[in-house]
mmCIF file of C-alpha atoms and ligand atoms in Angstrom:
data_model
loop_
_atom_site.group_PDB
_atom_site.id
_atom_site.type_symbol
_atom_site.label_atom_id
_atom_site.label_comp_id
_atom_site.label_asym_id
_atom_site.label_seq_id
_atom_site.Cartn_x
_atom_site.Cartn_y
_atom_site.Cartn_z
ATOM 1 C CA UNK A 1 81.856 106.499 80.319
ATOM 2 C CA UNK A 2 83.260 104.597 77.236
ATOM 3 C CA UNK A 3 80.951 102.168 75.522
ATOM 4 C CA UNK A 4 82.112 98.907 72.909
ATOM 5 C CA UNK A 5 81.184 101.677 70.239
ATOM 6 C CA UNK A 6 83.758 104.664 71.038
ATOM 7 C CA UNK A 7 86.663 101.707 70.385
ATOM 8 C CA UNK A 8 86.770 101.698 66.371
ATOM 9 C CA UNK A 9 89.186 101.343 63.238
ATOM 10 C CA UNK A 10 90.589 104.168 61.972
ATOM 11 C CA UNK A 11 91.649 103.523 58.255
ATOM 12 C CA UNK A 12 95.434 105.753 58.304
ATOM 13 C CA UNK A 13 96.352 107.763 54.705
ATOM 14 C CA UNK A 14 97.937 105.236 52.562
ATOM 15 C CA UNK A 15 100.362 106.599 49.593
ATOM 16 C CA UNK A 16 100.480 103.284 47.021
ATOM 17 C CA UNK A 17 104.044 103.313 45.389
ATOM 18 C CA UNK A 18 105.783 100.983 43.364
ATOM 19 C CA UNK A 19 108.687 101.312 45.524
ATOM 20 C CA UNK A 20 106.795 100.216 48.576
ATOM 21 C CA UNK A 21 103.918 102.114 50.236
ATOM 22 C CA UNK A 22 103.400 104.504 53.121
ATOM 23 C CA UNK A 23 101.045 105.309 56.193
ATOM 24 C CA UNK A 24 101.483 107.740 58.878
ATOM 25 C CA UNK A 25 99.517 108.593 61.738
ATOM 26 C CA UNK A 26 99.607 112.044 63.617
ATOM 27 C CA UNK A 27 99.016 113.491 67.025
ATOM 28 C CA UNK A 28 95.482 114.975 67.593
ATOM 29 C CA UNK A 29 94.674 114.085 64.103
ATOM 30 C CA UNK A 30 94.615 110.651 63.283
ATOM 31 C CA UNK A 31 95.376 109.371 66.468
ATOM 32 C CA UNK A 32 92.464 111.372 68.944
ATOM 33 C CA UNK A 33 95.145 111.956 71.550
ATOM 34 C CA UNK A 34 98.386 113.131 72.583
ATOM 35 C CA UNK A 35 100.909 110.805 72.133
ATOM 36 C CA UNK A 36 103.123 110.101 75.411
ATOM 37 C CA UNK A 37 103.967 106.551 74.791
ATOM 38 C CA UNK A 38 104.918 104.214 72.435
ATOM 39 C CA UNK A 39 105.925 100.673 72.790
ATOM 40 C CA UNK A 40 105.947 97.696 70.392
ATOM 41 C CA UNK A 41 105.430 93.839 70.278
ATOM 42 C CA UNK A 42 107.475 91.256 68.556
ATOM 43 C CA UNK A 43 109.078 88.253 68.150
ATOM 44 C CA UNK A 44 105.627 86.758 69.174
ATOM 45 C CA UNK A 45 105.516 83.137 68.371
ATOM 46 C CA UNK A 46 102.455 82.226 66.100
ATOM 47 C CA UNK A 47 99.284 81.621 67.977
ATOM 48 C CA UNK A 48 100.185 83.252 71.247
ATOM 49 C CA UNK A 49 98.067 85.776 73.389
ATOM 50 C CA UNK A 50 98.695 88.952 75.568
ATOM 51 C CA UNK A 51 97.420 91.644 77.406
ATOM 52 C CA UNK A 52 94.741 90.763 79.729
ATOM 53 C CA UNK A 53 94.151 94.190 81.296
ATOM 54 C CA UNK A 54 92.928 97.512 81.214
ATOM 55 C CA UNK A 55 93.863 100.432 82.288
ATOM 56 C CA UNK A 56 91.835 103.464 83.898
ATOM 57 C CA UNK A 57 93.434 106.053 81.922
ATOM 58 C CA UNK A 58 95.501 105.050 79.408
ATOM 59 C CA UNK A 59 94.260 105.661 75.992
ATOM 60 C CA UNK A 60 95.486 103.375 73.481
ATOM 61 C CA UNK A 61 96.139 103.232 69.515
ATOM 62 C CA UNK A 62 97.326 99.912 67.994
ATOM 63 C CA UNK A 63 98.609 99.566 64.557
ATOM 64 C CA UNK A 64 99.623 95.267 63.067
ATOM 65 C CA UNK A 65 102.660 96.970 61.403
ATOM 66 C CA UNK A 66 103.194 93.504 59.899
ATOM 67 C CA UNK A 67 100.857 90.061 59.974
ATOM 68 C CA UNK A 68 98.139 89.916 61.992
ATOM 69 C CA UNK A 69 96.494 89.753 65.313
ATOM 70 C CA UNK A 70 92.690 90.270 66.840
ATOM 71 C CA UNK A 71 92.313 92.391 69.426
ATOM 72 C CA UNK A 72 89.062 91.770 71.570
ATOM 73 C CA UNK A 73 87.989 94.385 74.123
ATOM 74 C CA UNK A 74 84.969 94.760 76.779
ATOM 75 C CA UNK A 75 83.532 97.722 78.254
ATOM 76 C CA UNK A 76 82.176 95.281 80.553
ATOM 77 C CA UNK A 77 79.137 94.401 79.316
ATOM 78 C CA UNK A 78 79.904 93.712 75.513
ATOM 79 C CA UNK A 79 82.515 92.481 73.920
ATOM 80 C CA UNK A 80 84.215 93.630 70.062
ATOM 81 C CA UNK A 81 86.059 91.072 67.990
ATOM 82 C CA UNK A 82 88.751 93.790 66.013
ATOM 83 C CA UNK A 83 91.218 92.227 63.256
ATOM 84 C CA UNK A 84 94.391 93.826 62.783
ATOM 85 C CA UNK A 85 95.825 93.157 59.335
ATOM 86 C CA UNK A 86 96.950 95.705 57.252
ATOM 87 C CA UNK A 87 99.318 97.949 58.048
ATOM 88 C CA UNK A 88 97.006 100.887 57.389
ATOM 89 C CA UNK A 89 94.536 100.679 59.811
ATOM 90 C CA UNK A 90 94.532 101.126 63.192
ATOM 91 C CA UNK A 91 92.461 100.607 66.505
ATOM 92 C CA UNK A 92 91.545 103.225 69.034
ATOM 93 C CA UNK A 93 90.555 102.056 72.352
ATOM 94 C CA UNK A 94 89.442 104.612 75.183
ATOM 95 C CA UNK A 95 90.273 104.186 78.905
ATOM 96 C CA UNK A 96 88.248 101.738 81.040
ATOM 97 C CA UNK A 97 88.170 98.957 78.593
ATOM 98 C CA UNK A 98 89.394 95.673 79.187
ATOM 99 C CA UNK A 99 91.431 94.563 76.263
ATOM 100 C CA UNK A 100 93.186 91.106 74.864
ATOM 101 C CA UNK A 101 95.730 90.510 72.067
ATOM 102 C CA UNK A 102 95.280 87.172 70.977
ATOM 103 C CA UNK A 103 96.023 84.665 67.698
ATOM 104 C CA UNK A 104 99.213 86.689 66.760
ATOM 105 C CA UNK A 105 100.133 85.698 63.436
ATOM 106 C CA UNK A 106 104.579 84.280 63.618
ATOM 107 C CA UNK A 107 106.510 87.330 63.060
ATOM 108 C CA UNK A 108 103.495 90.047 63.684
ATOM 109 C CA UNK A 109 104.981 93.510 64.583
ATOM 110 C CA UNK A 110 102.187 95.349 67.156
ATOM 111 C CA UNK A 111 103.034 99.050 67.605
ATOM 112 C CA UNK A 112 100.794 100.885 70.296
ATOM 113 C CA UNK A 113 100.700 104.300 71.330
ATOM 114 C CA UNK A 114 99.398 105.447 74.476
ATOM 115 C CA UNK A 115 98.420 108.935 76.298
ATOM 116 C CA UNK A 116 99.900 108.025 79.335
ATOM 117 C CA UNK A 117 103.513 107.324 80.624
ATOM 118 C CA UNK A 118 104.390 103.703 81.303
ATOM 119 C CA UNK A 119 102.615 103.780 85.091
ATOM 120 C CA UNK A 120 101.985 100.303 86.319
ATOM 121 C CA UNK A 121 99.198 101.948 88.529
ATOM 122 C CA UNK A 122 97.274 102.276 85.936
ATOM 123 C CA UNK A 123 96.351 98.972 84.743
ATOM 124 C CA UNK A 124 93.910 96.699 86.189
ATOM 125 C CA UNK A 125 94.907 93.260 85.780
ATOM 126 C CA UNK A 126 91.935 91.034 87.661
ATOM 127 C CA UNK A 127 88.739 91.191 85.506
ATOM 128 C CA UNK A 128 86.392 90.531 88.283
ATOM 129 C CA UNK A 129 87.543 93.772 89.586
ATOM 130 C CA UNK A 130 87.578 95.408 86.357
ATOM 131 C CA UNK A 131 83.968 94.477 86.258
ATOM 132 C CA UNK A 132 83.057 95.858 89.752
ATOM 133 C CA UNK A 133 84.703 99.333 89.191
ATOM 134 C CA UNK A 134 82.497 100.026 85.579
ATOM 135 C CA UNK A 135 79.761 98.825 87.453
ATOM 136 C CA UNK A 136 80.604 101.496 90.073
ATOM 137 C CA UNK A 137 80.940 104.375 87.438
ATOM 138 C CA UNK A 138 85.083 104.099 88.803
ATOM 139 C CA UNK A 139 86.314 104.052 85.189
HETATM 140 P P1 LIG B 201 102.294 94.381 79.988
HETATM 141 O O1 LIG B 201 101.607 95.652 79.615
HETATM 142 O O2 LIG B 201 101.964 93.753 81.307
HETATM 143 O O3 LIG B 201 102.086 93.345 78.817
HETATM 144 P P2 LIG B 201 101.022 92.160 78.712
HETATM 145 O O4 LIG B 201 99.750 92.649 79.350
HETATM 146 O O5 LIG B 201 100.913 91.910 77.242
HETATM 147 O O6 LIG B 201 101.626 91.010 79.444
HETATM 148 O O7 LIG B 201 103.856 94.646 79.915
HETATM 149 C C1 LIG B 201 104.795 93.625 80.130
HETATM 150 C C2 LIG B 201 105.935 94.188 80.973
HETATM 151 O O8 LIG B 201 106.542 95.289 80.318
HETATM 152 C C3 LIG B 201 105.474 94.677 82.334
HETATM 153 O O9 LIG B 201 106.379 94.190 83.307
HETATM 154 C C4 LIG B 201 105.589 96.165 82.277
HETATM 155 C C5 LIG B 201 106.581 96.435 81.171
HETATM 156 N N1 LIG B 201 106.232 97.643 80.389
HETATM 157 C C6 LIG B 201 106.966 98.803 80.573
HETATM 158 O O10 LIG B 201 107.902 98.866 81.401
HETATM 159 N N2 LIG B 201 106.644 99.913 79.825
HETATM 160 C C7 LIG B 201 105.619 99.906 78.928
HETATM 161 O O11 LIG B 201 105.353 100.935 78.261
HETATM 162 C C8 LIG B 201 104.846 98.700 78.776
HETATM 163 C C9 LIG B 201 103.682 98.637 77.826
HETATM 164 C C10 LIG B 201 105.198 97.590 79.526
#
């Protein structure tokens, strides 16, 4: 089972150019899954929070394309205060952890990618729960 330390930063290839700079992420490679989703989040008004859930087995990947966010997540019995703010790194978080976007910066631009299809199954949305099942060895 996941613990706080298997979520971490991965810091993406960064190509510095005066013309503007570039980052890419692959499947497998930097990004330790296959990708079968992606989704982004925007037009977030400054201070605002999302994403009290997890999910049982939806990896995750999340990249602050532009301004910043923190992402906290919990495996239940600790908790991991992760700043997004460059558009170079980005954070992995494993299945069976309960996650929260908060403090989005105005105008931040969250892409995620995920190894599972959208399935709404999948998500666990009532913490108390959350903490019963990892307690249980569920997820
Ligand atoms: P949700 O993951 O619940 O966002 P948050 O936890 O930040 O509130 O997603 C919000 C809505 O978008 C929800 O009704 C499900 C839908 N959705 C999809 O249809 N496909 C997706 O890939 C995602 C991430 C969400």
């Amino acid at each position: 089972m996941a613990k706080i330390d298997d979520a971490k930063i991965v810091e993406l290839p960064k190509f510095l150019d005066a013309r503007g700079n570039l980052s890419f992420a692959e499947n497998n490679i930097q990004i330790p899954f296959e990708i079968k989703r992606t989704y982004w989040i925007y037009d977030v008004p400054g201070g605002e929070s999302r994403g009290g859930h997890a999910y049982q087995k939806n990896q995750e990947f999340i990249i602050a394309l532009s301004g910043a966010f923190d992402v906290i997540v919990d495996d239940g019995q600790k908790k991991k205060k992760f700043t997004l703010n460059r558009s170079y790194y980005g954070l992995y978080i494993p299945a069976g952890f309960w996650r929260e976007i908060e403090n989005f910066s105005t105008n931040s631009l969250a892409l995620e990618f995920g190894s599972e299809h959208f399935n709404k199954e999948d998500y666990i949305r009532d913490y108390k729960l959350f903490e019963k099942m990892k307690k249980n060895g569920k997820i």
